[in-house]
Coordinates of C-alpha atoms in Angstrom, one line a residue:
M1143 CA 108.5 -146.3 -25.8
S1144 CA 111.5 -147.6 -28.4
V1145 CA 111.0 -148.3 -32.2
P1146 CA 111.1 -151.9 -32.6
K1147 CA 115.2 -152.7 -33.0
D1148 CA 113.1 -154.9 -36.5
P1149 CA 110.4 -153.6 -38.7
G1150 CA 110.9 -156.3 -40.4
D1151 CA 110.7 -158.8 -37.3
L1152 CA 107.5 -157.4 -35.8
R1153 CA 105.4 -158.0 -38.7
D1154 CA 106.4 -161.6 -38.9
Q1155 CA 105.4 -161.7 -34.5
R1156 CA 102.4 -159.9 -36.6
R1157 CA 101.9 -162.9 -39.0
K1158 CA 102.1 -165.2 -36.1
K1159 CA 99.0 -163.3 -33.5
A1160 CA 96.6 -163.7 -36.5
S1161 CA 97.4 -167.4 -36.6
G1162 CA 96.8 -167.4 -33.3
L1163 CA 100.4 -169.1 -32.3
R1164 CA 101.5 -167.9 -28.1
L1165 CA 104.4 -165.9 -27.7
N1166 CA 104.2 -166.3 -24.1
K1167 CA 103.1 -168.1 -21.6
R1168 CA 100.1 -166.2 -21.3
G1169 CA 99.8 -166.3 -25.4
G1170 CA 97.1 -166.3 -27.6
S1171 CA 95.7 -163.0 -30.7
L1172 CA 93.9 -160.0 -29.5
E1173 CA 91.3 -161.5 -30.4
H1174 CA 92.0 -164.6 -28.1
W1175 CA 92.1 -162.2 -25.7
A1176 CA 88.9 -159.7 -26.4
A1177 CA 86.6 -162.9 -26.5
R1178 CA 87.5 -163.9 -23.1
A1179 CA 88.2 -160.2 -21.3
P1180 CA 84.9 -158.4 -22.9
S1181 CA 86.0 -155.3 -20.9
S1182 CA 89.3 -155.2 -22.4
P1183 CA 90.2 -151.3 -23.4
M1184 CA 92.7 -153.5 -26.8
H1185 CA 91.7 -152.4 -29.8
P1186 CA 90.6 -155.6 -31.8
S1187 CA 92.5 -155.0 -34.2
N1188 CA 96.4 -156.9 -34.3
S1189 CA 98.6 -155.2 -35.8
E1190 CA 97.2 -151.8 -35.2
V1191 CA 97.0 -151.7 -31.3
V1192 CA 95.5 -149.1 -30.1
V1193 CA 94.8 -148.9 -25.9
E1194 CA 92.0 -146.9 -25.0
C1195 CA 92.8 -144.8 -22.0
G1196 CA 89.5 -143.3 -20.5
W1197 CA 90.6 -140.0 -21.0
G1198 CA 92.1 -140.8 -25.3
N1199 CA 93.7 -143.8 -26.8
L1200 CA 97.0 -144.2 -27.1
V1201 CA 98.3 -145.3 -31.0
F1202 CA 100.9 -147.4 -30.9
A1203 CA 101.6 -146.3 -33.7
H1204 CA 104.7 -149.0 -34.5
T1205 CA 102.7 -151.5 -34.4
Y1206 CA 100.7 -150.1 -37.9
D1207 CA 101.6 -150.9 -41.7
S1208 CA 101.2 -147.2 -43.4
A1209 CA 101.7 -143.2 -41.9
S1210 CA 98.3 -142.7 -42.9
A1211 CA 96.4 -144.8 -41.1
V1212 CA 98.5 -143.8 -38.6
A1213 CA 96.8 -140.7 -39.4
R1214 CA 93.4 -141.5 -39.1
D1215 CA 93.3 -143.2 -35.9
L1216 CA 94.5 -140.6 -34.9
E1217 CA 92.8 -137.8 -36.1
A1218 CA 89.3 -139.8 -35.4
E1219 CA 89.4 -138.5 -31.0
S1220 CA 86.5 -137.4 -29.5
R1221 CA 85.1 -133.8 -28.3
G1222 CA 87.0 -133.0 -24.9
R1223 CA 89.7 -135.8 -25.5
R1224 CA 93.0 -136.5 -26.3
N1225 CA 94.3 -139.2 -29.1
I1226 CA 98.3 -139.6 -28.6
A1227 CA 100.5 -141.7 -31.5
I1228 CA 103.1 -142.5 -29.2
Y1229 CA 106.9 -144.7 -30.9
V1230 CA 106.3 -143.2 -34.2
R1231 CA 109.0 -144.4 -36.6
D1232 CA 108.6 -141.3 -39.2
P1233 CA 106.5 -138.0 -38.0
H1234 CA 107.1 -136.6 -40.7
V1235 CA 105.8 -138.9 -42.8
V1236 CA 102.9 -138.4 -40.8
L1237 CA 102.1 -135.1 -40.5
A1238 CA 102.5 -135.0 -43.8
H1239 CA 98.9 -136.6 -44.1
K1240 CA 97.7 -134.1 -42.5
P1241 CA 99.6 -130.9 -41.8
Q1242 CA 96.4 -129.0 -41.0
H1243 CA 95.5 -131.1 -37.9
L1244 CA 98.7 -132.6 -35.8
F1245 CA 101.9 -131.5 -35.2
L1246 CA 104.3 -133.2 -33.2
D1247 CA 105.0 -133.1 -29.8
P1248 CA 107.2 -130.9 -28.1
S1249 CA 108.2 -133.2 -25.6
H1250 CA 111.1 -135.4 -24.7
T1251 CA 110.8 -139.4 -24.2
F1252 CA 113.4 -140.8 -21.0
R1253 CA 113.2 -144.4 -20.3
L1254 CA 114.4 -146.6 -17.1
W1255 CA 115.8 -149.9 -18.0
L1256 CA 114.2 -152.2 -15.3
A1257 CA 116.9 -154.8 -14.5
N1258 CA 119.3 -151.7 -14.0
A1259 CA 117.5 -149.5 -11.8
A1260 CA 117.0 -149.2 -7.8
L1261 CA 113.4 -149.5 -7.1
A1262 CA 114.0 -150.4 -3.0
R1263 CA 111.2 -148.2 -0.6
P1264 CA 113.2 -145.5 1.1
L1265 CA 114.7 -146.9 5.0
R1266 CA 112.3 -143.9 6.2
L1267 CA 108.7 -143.8 7.7
L1268 CA 106.8 -141.5 4.4
P1269 CA 103.4 -140.5 5.2
F1270 CA 101.9 -141.9 2.3
T1271 CA 100.9 -144.9 0.7
V1272 CA 101.8 -146.0 -2.0
R1273 CA 98.5 -148.8 -3.2
R1274 CA 96.4 -150.2 -5.9
L1275 CA 93.6 -149.1 -6.8
R1276 CA 90.8 -150.7 -4.4
T1277 CA 87.4 -148.9 -4.3
K1278 CA 85.1 -146.7 -6.5
A1279 CA 86.6 -143.5 -4.5
D1280 CA 89.8 -144.2 -5.3
A1281 CA 88.6 -144.2 -9.0
E1282 CA 87.5 -140.6 -8.5
A1283 CA 89.9 -139.8 -6.4
I1284 CA 92.0 -139.6 -9.7
H1285 CA 89.2 -138.0 -11.0
R1286 CA 89.5 -135.0 -9.2
I1287 CA 92.6 -134.6 -9.1
Y1288 CA 93.5 -134.9 -13.2
L1289 CA 91.2 -132.3 -13.0
A1290 CA 93.1 -129.8 -10.1
R1291 CA 95.9 -130.4 -12.0
G1292 CA 94.1 -129.4 -15.4
M1293 CA 94.1 -132.7 -16.9
V1294 CA 92.5 -133.9 -19.0
P1295 CA 89.8 -137.0 -17.2
A1296 CA 88.7 -140.7 -16.7
D1297 CA 85.8 -141.5 -16.8
P1298 CA 85.4 -142.8 -12.6
A1299 CA 83.1 -145.6 -14.8
F1300 CA 85.8 -146.2 -16.9
V1301 CA 88.7 -146.7 -14.8
W1302 CA 87.0 -148.4 -12.1
A1303 CA 85.6 -151.1 -14.9
H1304 CA 89.6 -151.5 -15.4
R1305 CA 91.3 -152.1 -12.6
A1306 CA 91.7 -156.1 -12.9
S1307 CA 92.9 -154.9 -16.3
R1308 CA 96.2 -156.2 -17.6
A1309 CA 97.7 -153.8 -20.1
L1310 CA 95.9 -151.2 -17.7
T1311 CA 97.5 -150.6 -13.9
Y1312 CA 96.5 -147.7 -11.7
F1313 CA 98.4 -146.8 -8.6
V1314 CA 97.2 -144.1 -6.0
A1315 CA 99.5 -142.6 -2.8
E1316 CA 97.4 -143.0 0.7
D1317 CA 97.8 -139.6 2.5
D1318 CA 97.5 -142.0 6.4
A1319 CA 96.2 -139.5 8.5
S1320 CA 93.7 -138.7 6.7
G1321 CA 92.6 -141.2 3.7
A1322 CA 92.4 -138.8 1.2
I1323 CA 94.3 -139.9 -2.4
V1324 CA 97.1 -137.2 -2.7
G1325 CA 98.7 -138.8 -5.9
T1326 CA 97.8 -141.4 -8.9
V1327 CA 99.8 -142.9 -11.9
M1328 CA 98.8 -144.9 -14.6
G1329 CA 100.9 -147.4 -16.4
V1330 CA 101.3 -149.3 -19.6
D1331 CA 101.7 -153.4 -20.3
H1332 CA 103.4 -153.2 -23.3
A1333 CA 103.7 -157.3 -23.4
E1334 CA 99.8 -156.6 -22.4
A1335 CA 98.4 -154.8 -25.1
F1336 CA 100.4 -156.2 -28.0
E1337 CA 102.5 -159.1 -26.7
D1338 CA 105.1 -156.5 -27.5
P1339 CA 108.7 -158.0 -28.5
E1340 CA 110.5 -155.8 -26.6
Q1341 CA 108.8 -156.4 -23.3
G1342 CA 108.4 -152.8 -22.7
S1343 CA 105.5 -151.1 -20.4
S1344 CA 105.0 -147.2 -20.4
L1345 CA 103.6 -144.3 -17.7
W1346 CA 101.7 -141.7 -18.1
C1347 CA 99.4 -139.5 -16.2
L1348 CA 101.3 -138.9 -13.5
A1349 CA 99.3 -136.5 -11.2
V1350 CA 100.4 -135.8 -7.6
D1351 CA 97.4 -133.2 -6.0
P1352 CA 98.5 -129.3 -5.8
D1353 CA 97.0 -129.7 -1.5
A1354 CA 99.5 -132.9 -1.1
Y1355 CA 101.6 -131.7 2.1
A1356 CA 104.4 -135.1 2.1
P1357 CA 107.6 -135.2 -0.5
G1358 CA 107.8 -137.6 -2.6
V1359 CA 104.7 -138.6 -3.8
G1360 CA 105.3 -138.1 -7.2
Q1361 CA 108.4 -140.0 -6.7
M1362 CA 106.8 -142.9 -5.2
L1363 CA 104.2 -143.4 -7.7
V1364 CA 107.2 -143.5 -10.4
K1365 CA 109.3 -146.5 -8.2
T1366 CA 106.0 -148.3 -7.3
L1367 CA 105.1 -148.4 -11.1
A1368 CA 108.3 -149.9 -12.5
A1369 CA 108.8 -152.2 -9.6
H1370 CA 105.6 -153.5 -10.6
Y1371 CA 106.7 -153.9 -14.4
S1372 CA 110.3 -155.6 -13.2
A1373 CA 108.3 -157.6 -11.2
R1374 CA 106.5 -158.9 -14.7
G1375 CA 109.6 -158.6 -16.3
R1376 CA 110.0 -156.8 -18.1
A1377 CA 112.0 -154.8 -20.0
F1378 CA 111.7 -150.8 -19.7
M1379 CA 109.3 -148.4 -18.5
D1380 CA 109.0 -145.2 -21.1
L1381 CA 107.8 -141.6 -19.8
S1382 CA 107.0 -138.2 -21.6
V1383 CA 107.4 -135.3 -20.7
L1384 CA 107.8 -131.5 -22.4
H1385 CA 110.6 -129.7 -22.7
D1386 CA 111.1 -127.0 -21.2
N1387 CA 109.3 -128.5 -17.3
N1388 CA 113.0 -129.4 -15.8
E1389 CA 112.2 -129.7 -12.8
A1390 CA 110.9 -132.7 -13.6
I1391 CA 113.9 -133.6 -15.9
S1392 CA 116.1 -133.6 -13.3
L1393 CA 114.1 -136.1 -11.0
Y1394 CA 114.2 -138.6 -13.6
K1395 CA 117.4 -138.3 -14.4
K1396 CA 118.3 -138.7 -10.7
M1397 CA 116.1 -142.3 -11.2
G1398 CA 118.1 -143.3 -13.4
F1399 CA 116.0 -141.9 -16.5
K1400 CA 117.6 -141.6 -19.7
R1401 CA 117.0 -140.1 -22.7
V1402 CA 115.7 -142.4 -25.9
P1403 CA 115.1 -140.6 -29.2
V1404 CA 111.3 -141.5 -29.6
F1405 CA 108.5 -139.5 -31.0
A1406 CA 104.9 -138.9 -30.7
V1407 CA 101.9 -136.9 -32.6
K1408 CA 99.5 -135.3 -31.3
C1409 CA 96.0 -133.4 -32.8
K1410 CA 95.8 -129.6 -32.6
N1411 CA 92.8 -129.3 -30.7
A1412 CA 91.1 -126.7 -28.0
I1413 CA 93.2 -129.4 -25.0
N1414 CA 96.6 -129.5 -26.8
E1415 CA 97.0 -125.2 -27.8
P1416 CA 99.5 -124.5 -25.5
L1417 CA 102.0 -126.9 -26.9
F1418 CA 101.1 -125.4 -30.3
V1419 CA 100.4 -122.5 -30.4
N1420 CA 103.6 -119.5 -29.7
D1421 CA 103.0 -117.8 -26.1
V1422 CA 101.6 -114.4 -26.8
P1423 CA 104.6 -112.5 -25.4
G1424 CA 104.7 -109.3 -22.9
P1425 CA 103.2 -109.8 -19.8
Q1426 CA 100.6 -112.4 -18.9
L1427 CA 97.8 -112.8 -17.1
N1428 CA 97.5 -114.7 -13.5
P1429 CA 95.4 -117.6 -12.1
Y1430 CA 92.5 -115.4 -11.8
A1431 CA 92.5 -113.1 -14.5
Q1432 CA 93.1 -115.9 -17.4
I1433 CA 90.7 -119.2 -16.2
I1434 CA 88.0 -116.4 -16.8
V1435 CA 89.1 -115.0 -20.5
D1436 CA 89.8 -118.4 -20.8
E1437 CA 86.5 -120.0 -20.2
A1438 CA 84.7 -116.7 -23.2
A1439 CA 87.4 -117.2 -24.9
R1440 CA 85.6 -120.8 -26.1
R1441 CA 82.2 -119.5 -26.3
G1442 CA 83.2 -117.0 -28.8
I1443 CA 83.5 -113.2 -26.2
R1444 CA 85.6 -110.9 -27.4
V1445 CA 88.8 -111.1 -24.3
D1446 CA 90.8 -107.3 -24.2
V1447 CA 93.5 -107.4 -21.5
L1448 CA 93.6 -104.7 -20.8
D1449 CA 97.0 -105.4 -17.5
A1450 CA 98.0 -108.1 -17.5
G1451 CA 100.0 -107.7 -14.4
H1452 CA 97.0 -106.4 -11.7
G1453 CA 94.8 -108.8 -14.2
Y1454 CA 92.4 -105.9 -15.5
F1455 CA 90.4 -107.5 -19.1
R1456 CA 88.0 -106.7 -21.0
L1457 CA 84.5 -108.8 -22.6
T1458 CA 83.2 -107.8 -25.2
H1459 CA 80.2 -109.8 -26.9
G1460 CA 78.1 -107.8 -29.2
A1461 CA 77.4 -104.7 -28.1
R1462 CA 78.1 -105.3 -24.0
S1463 CA 81.5 -104.8 -22.9
I1464 CA 82.4 -105.5 -19.4
T1465 CA 84.9 -104.4 -17.4
C1466 CA 87.0 -106.9 -14.6
R1467 CA 89.7 -107.5 -12.7
E1468 CA 90.1 -111.2 -12.0
S1469 CA 86.7 -112.5 -10.4
L1470 CA 85.6 -108.1 -9.9
S1471 CA 83.3 -106.3 -12.6
E1472 CA 81.6 -103.4 -13.2
L1473 CA 78.4 -105.4 -11.9
T1474 CA 79.4 -105.0 -8.2
S1475 CA 79.2 -101.8 -7.0
A1476 CA 81.7 -99.1 -5.3
I1477 CA 79.1 -99.6 -2.3
A1478 CA 79.5 -103.3 -1.9
M1479 CA 82.8 -103.3 -2.9
S1480 CA 83.3 -101.1 0.5
R1481 CA 81.2 -103.1 2.2
C1482 CA 83.4 -106.0 1.9
Q1483 CA 86.3 -104.3 1.8
D1484 CA 86.1 -102.6 5.6
K1485 CA 85.7 -106.0 7.8
R1486 CA 83.8 -103.3 10.5
V1487 CA 81.0 -102.8 8.5
T1488 CA 80.3 -106.4 6.8
S1489 CA 80.8 -108.0 10.7
K1490 CA 78.1 -104.9 11.8
L1491 CA 75.4 -105.3 8.5
L1492 CA 75.6 -108.9 9.0
A1493 CA 75.1 -108.7 12.6
E1494 CA 71.6 -106.8 11.8
A1495 CA 70.5 -109.6 9.4
G1496 CA 70.2 -112.3 12.0
L1497 CA 73.8 -113.4 10.7
R1498 CA 75.7 -115.2 13.3
V1499 CA 79.3 -113.5 13.3
P1500 CA 82.3 -113.3 15.9
E1501 CA 82.8 -110.4 18.7
Q1502 CA 84.6 -107.9 18.0
R1503 CA 86.5 -104.0 18.3
E1504 CA 88.6 -102.2 16.8
A1505 CA 92.2 -101.7 18.9
D1506 CA 93.0 -99.1 20.4
G1507 CA 96.1 -99.9 22.4
S1508 CA 94.0 -99.1 25.7
D1509 CA 92.5 -101.6 28.7
A1510 CA 90.0 -102.7 26.6
D1511 CA 92.5 -104.7 23.9
R1512 CA 93.7 -106.8 26.9
A1513 CA 90.0 -106.9 28.6
F1514 CA 89.1 -108.0 25.3
L1515 CA 91.9 -111.1 25.4
K1516 CA 90.6 -112.0 29.0
R1517 CA 87.2 -112.8 27.9
H1518 CA 87.9 -114.6 24.8
K1519 CA 91.1 -116.8 26.2
A1520 CA 91.8 -116.7 22.2
V1521 CA 91.4 -113.6 19.7
V1522 CA 92.0 -113.6 15.4
V1523 CA 94.5 -109.8 15.0
K1524 CA 94.2 -108.3 11.2
P1525 CA 93.8 -105.5 9.6
A1526 CA 90.5 -103.6 9.3
D1527 CA 91.1 -103.2 5.1
G1528 CA 93.7 -106.6 3.8
E1529 CA 93.6 -109.4 1.5
Q1530 CA 95.7 -112.3 1.0
G1531 CA 95.8 -113.0 5.0
A1532 CA 98.1 -110.1 5.0
G1533 CA 98.2 -109.6 8.3
I1534 CA 96.6 -111.5 10.4
S1535 CA 96.8 -113.5 13.5
V1536 CA 95.0 -116.7 14.3
D1537 CA 95.1 -118.4 18.0
V1538 CA 96.9 -115.0 19.5
R1539 CA 96.3 -116.4 23.2
R1540 CA 99.5 -113.8 25.4
L1541 CA 99.8 -110.3 25.4
R1542 CA 102.9 -110.1 23.7
D1543 CA 102.0 -112.2 20.6
L1544 CA 99.0 -109.6 21.0
R1545 CA 100.7 -106.3 20.9
A1546 CA 103.1 -107.9 18.2
A1547 CA 100.2 -109.2 16.4
I1548 CA 98.7 -105.2 16.4
K1549 CA 101.9 -104.5 15.3
R1550 CA 101.6 -106.4 12.2
A1551 CA 98.2 -106.1 10.9
R1552 CA 98.4 -102.3 11.0
A1553 CA 101.8 -102.5 9.1
E1554 CA 98.6 -103.6 6.6
D1555 CA 95.6 -101.0 7.1
E1556 CA 95.6 -98.2 10.4
T1557 CA 93.0 -99.8 11.5
V1558 CA 93.6 -103.4 13.6
L1559 CA 90.3 -105.2 14.5
I1560 CA 90.4 -107.3 17.3
E1561 CA 88.1 -110.7 16.9
E1562 CA 86.8 -113.0 18.9
Y1563 CA 88.6 -116.9 18.0
C1564 CA 86.2 -119.3 17.0
P1565 CA 87.6 -122.4 16.8
G1566 CA 86.1 -124.9 13.9
E1567 CA 87.5 -125.3 9.8
D1568 CA 87.7 -122.1 7.6
L1569 CA 85.4 -122.6 4.7
R1570 CA 85.2 -120.7 1.5
I1571 CA 81.6 -120.6 -0.2
V1572 CA 81.6 -118.6 -3.3
V1573 CA 78.2 -116.7 -4.7
I1574 CA 77.5 -116.0 -8.3
G1575 CA 74.4 -114.0 -8.5
F1576 CA 73.0 -115.0 -5.1
K1577 CA 73.2 -119.0 -6.1
V1578 CA 76.0 -120.6 -4.0
V1579 CA 79.1 -122.0 -6.5
A1580 CA 81.7 -123.9 -4.5
A1581 CA 82.7 -124.4 -1.0
A1582 CA 85.5 -125.3 0.3
L1583 CA 87.9 -126.2 3.7
R1584 CA 90.0 -123.9 3.7
R1585 CA 93.3 -126.0 5.3
P1586 CA 96.7 -124.1 7.3
P1587 CA 99.6 -125.1 5.4
E1588 CA 101.4 -128.7 7.1
I1589 CA 105.4 -130.0 7.1
V1590 CA 106.3 -133.3 7.9
G1591 CA 109.8 -134.0 8.9
D1592 CA 112.7 -136.6 7.8
G1593 CA 114.3 -136.6 11.5
N1594 CA 116.9 -134.8 8.9
A1595 CA 115.5 -131.5 7.8
T1596 CA 115.0 -128.4 9.9
I1597 CA 111.8 -126.9 10.0
R1598 CA 113.2 -123.9 8.2
A1599 CA 114.2 -125.9 5.3
L1600 CA 110.4 -127.9 5.2
I1601 CA 108.4 -125.3 5.2
E1602 CA 111.5 -123.9 2.7
K1603 CA 110.6 -127.1 0.8
F1604 CA 107.3 -127.1 0.9
S1605 CA 106.6 -123.9 -0.1
R1606 CA 108.4 -124.7 -3.5
R1607 CA 105.8 -127.6 -3.8
R1608 CA 103.0 -125.0 -2.9
S1609 CA 105.1 -122.3 -5.4
A1610 CA 104.3 -124.7 -8.0
A1611 CA 101.3 -126.2 -7.4
T1612 CA 100.0 -122.8 -8.2
Q1613 CA 102.3 -120.7 -10.8
G1614 CA 103.6 -118.6 -7.2
E1615 CA 100.9 -117.8 -6.0
S1616 CA 101.2 -119.5 -2.9
R1617 CA 104.4 -120.3 -0.5
V1618 CA 104.7 -119.7 4.2
P1619 CA 106.1 -116.7 4.6
L1620 CA 109.3 -117.2 6.8
D1621 CA 108.1 -114.0 9.4
G1622 CA 107.6 -113.7 11.9
E1623 CA 103.8 -115.2 12.4
T1624 CA 105.0 -118.5 10.7
E1625 CA 108.0 -118.7 14.2
R1626 CA 105.5 -117.6 16.7
C1627 CA 103.5 -120.5 15.0
V1628 CA 105.7 -122.7 15.2
A1629 CA 106.9 -121.5 18.6
Q1630 CA 103.8 -122.1 19.7
A1631 CA 104.2 -125.5 19.3
G1632 CA 107.3 -126.2 21.1
H1633 CA 109.5 -125.8 18.1
K1634 CA 112.2 -123.0 16.9
L1635 CA 112.9 -122.6 13.1
D1636 CA 116.5 -124.2 13.0
D1637 CA 115.1 -127.8 15.4
V1638 CA 115.3 -131.1 13.3
L1639 CA 111.2 -132.4 13.7
P1640 CA 111.2 -136.3 14.2
A1641 CA 110.6 -138.1 11.4
G1642 CA 106.8 -138.9 11.1
Q1643 CA 105.6 -136.0 12.9
R1644 CA 103.3 -133.4 11.9
L1645 CA 103.4 -129.2 12.2
Q1646 CA 101.0 -126.9 11.5
V1647 CA 103.2 -123.1 10.3
R1648 CA 101.0 -121.8 10.2
K1649 CA 96.9 -120.9 11.3
T1650 CA 95.5 -118.8 8.7
A1651 CA 94.3 -120.9 5.7
N1652 CA 95.3 -118.3 3.3
L1653 CA 96.7 -119.8 -0.1
H1654 CA 98.8 -116.9 -0.6
T1655 CA 100.1 -118.2 2.9
G1656 CA 100.5 -121.7 2.4
G1657 CA 97.2 -123.0 2.9
H1658 CA 95.2 -125.4 0.3
L1659 CA 91.9 -126.2 -0.4
K1660 CA 89.9 -129.7 -0.4
D1661 CA 85.8 -129.0 -2.1
V1662 CA 83.4 -130.1 -0.4
T1663 CA 80.2 -128.2 -3.0
A1664 CA 78.7 -131.8 -2.8
T1665 CA 78.2 -132.0 1.3
L1666 CA 77.5 -128.1 1.7
H1667 CA 74.9 -128.7 4.5
P1668 CA 71.7 -126.6 3.4
A1669 CA 71.4 -123.8 6.3
L1670 CA 75.7 -123.5 5.5
R1671 CA 74.3 -122.4 1.8
T1672 CA 71.3 -120.4 2.7
A1673 CA 73.3 -118.4 5.6
A1674 CA 75.4 -117.7 1.5
E1675 CA 73.1 -116.9 0.0
R1676 CA 71.6 -113.9 2.4
A1677 CA 75.0 -112.8 3.2
A1678 CA 75.3 -111.7 0.0
R1679 CA 72.5 -110.1 -1.1
V1680 CA 73.0 -107.9 2.7
L1681 CA 76.0 -107.0 1.8
D1682 CA 74.3 -106.7 -2.1
I1683 CA 76.8 -108.2 -4.0
P1684 CA 76.9 -109.9 -6.6
V1685 CA 79.9 -112.3 -7.0
T1686 CA 81.8 -112.9 -2.9
G1687 CA 84.0 -115.0 -1.4
L1688 CA 82.5 -115.6 1.7
D1689 CA 84.8 -116.9 5.4
F1690 CA 82.6 -118.9 7.4
L1691 CA 84.3 -120.9 10.9
V1692 CA 81.7 -124.6 11.3
P1693 CA 82.7 -127.5 13.6
D1694 CA 81.1 -129.4 10.1
V1695 CA 80.2 -128.9 6.5
T1696 CA 77.5 -131.4 7.2
A1697 CA 76.2 -129.2 10.5
S1698 CA 73.9 -126.1 10.3
A1699 CA 76.1 -124.3 12.9
Y1700 CA 77.8 -121.6 11.5
V1701 CA 80.2 -118.0 12.5
I1702 CA 80.5 -115.8 8.7
V1703 CA 84.6 -114.3 9.8
E1704 CA 84.1 -111.9 6.1
A1705 CA 83.6 -111.1 2.4
N1706 CA 85.5 -111.1 -0.7
E1707 CA 84.6 -108.4 -3.3
R1708 CA 87.0 -110.1 -5.1
P1709 CA 87.5 -114.5 -4.6
G1710 CA 89.9 -115.9 -6.2
L1711 CA 87.7 -118.7 -8.3
A1712 CA 90.9 -120.5 -10.3
N1713 CA 90.9 -122.4 -6.2
H1714 CA 88.0 -123.9 -6.9
E1715 CA 88.4 -126.3 -10.1
P1716 CA 86.5 -128.6 -10.9
Q1717 CA 83.2 -126.6 -9.7
P1718 CA 82.0 -124.2 -12.8
T1719 CA 83.4 -121.2 -11.2
A1720 CA 84.1 -119.1 -14.4
A1721 CA 81.3 -120.2 -16.8
S1722 CA 79.4 -119.3 -14.0
F1723 CA 81.2 -116.1 -13.2
V1724 CA 80.3 -115.6 -17.5
D1725 CA 76.9 -116.6 -17.4
L1726 CA 76.3 -113.4 -15.0
L1727 CA 78.3 -110.8 -17.5
F1728 CA 77.0 -112.7 -20.7
P1729 CA 73.3 -115.0 -19.9
L1730 CA 72.5 -115.2 -23.4
S1731 CA 76.3 -116.8 -24.1
H1732 CA 77.0 -120.6 -25.0
S1733 CA 79.7 -122.8 -23.4
P1734 CA 81.1 -125.4 -24.9
E1735 CA 81.1 -128.9 -24.1
D1736 CA 84.1 -129.7 -23.4
P1737 CA 86.2 -129.0 -20.6
H1738 CA 89.3 -126.9 -21.5
A1739 CA 92.1 -129.2 -19.7
Q1740 CA 95.7 -129.3 -20.1
A1741 CA 98.1 -133.0 -21.6
A1742 CA 96.8 -136.0 -19.9
D1743 CA 100.4 -137.6 -19.4

């Protein structure tokens, strides 16, 4: 992202392009290339270069002769997309043309000079592989990660169509164990896009799945893209990062990137709003309340924040006004709420309705507790009234551990339940208006050894990544339950985990204790969908998150473990949970077409 060394030289280069003179070993004008490759994302103009990226256009402002033309092409963005003008020589002049519609991006540009960059792959074994995009499933995974990160998505069809593009390059990081795509990055080759005389390149859309457990995914994607452009003979690779993203800036500096005086200009729109509107002073809503508030505000529904710290707000549309605490609203009765809060009542009602639930008993310290453990061989211990995974111990097998688990659970609620342990995958199904709107497998937190760090240090590093990805909502507590799970696998917290070895450090898959989710809405078996909707009607609750244990989401077998009266809707993006919730509250409100998303770079 640099200003050309001599603007006059660049004009000469443009004139040569217009005449079709070859400038490098590939040669050819943009018209020549466009004729040869009709699917190319390049703008057909010689002197005003625009590269379409799927989520919007990159306007290479230093190829323009006038600031007004830059402003014109920047402002011509489509709904739900974002254009970015980069390498703006005179940003103040561009802004002067459209002061009400454009703003100066508050990001820094960093440059890596590729000739001197340390791009060697690490000696230690990584649990993931960085490779070029190869399949349509890769393109769909890129779309999913963009959405999970709140970025403007690129149509998978666009990404797939440009998999062999010389101007655009896509890399993905694939988990070696599961085959899942856990990260992605896109690069733009300036020499291919407009025969850049400086032989530059730039990095865009670096995104790591918030549920990725392995460290270093983003760093390896950056290094791989840099090595790719180095092999092409490019001189440098630029990237843009928000000025206050100190963690990312620190990483880029360690990798050898240097700050350069390069500017970008963007449009004032809903997507970019956080970049040009000052933060509202005072306490901020948590992600579970904010996702609903954002959806309501986009529909023109009035929002009054009543207690930001606890997630209370009031929504008003016309003569109708409803108070909510996150996804719990006045539409949920006190009776329905009490049924969900007391897990004994939940289990009893569902069992009486013919739905499958695990056997359970109330812990009383008698021989009956021990007999229950002996009969089932493994049990779950949990408080009768609890949330966010607090006080829950899973797969308890020994009497000593049973006593300790009961003590932990009793710290959350006086009444403690011992429940039959049913192996299977932890499935959360969100039901709104008695219809299933989202389903996700909840996976317990897992670390991967590197042969150097202790298990304790790996857990702390994992927690920092999860906390950053969830706005502080998720981290693995270093408590007795974590220590028990580590010990059950034959380790201690201060042991060094061998390189490549995976270790599940909690048995519960709750988000707040480090778990993560994988969306399975599209593959949910009809029997599970029916059971969830029936359970919601039995409990008479309009919004609920039902926890299932299933051997396979595509099969009909299940048990229902519990129901949550205040499910975290933000955990299930990109499924339309917030939209469905606001539809329930205000059926006549209008849902806008374009998604509210964050920056794409």
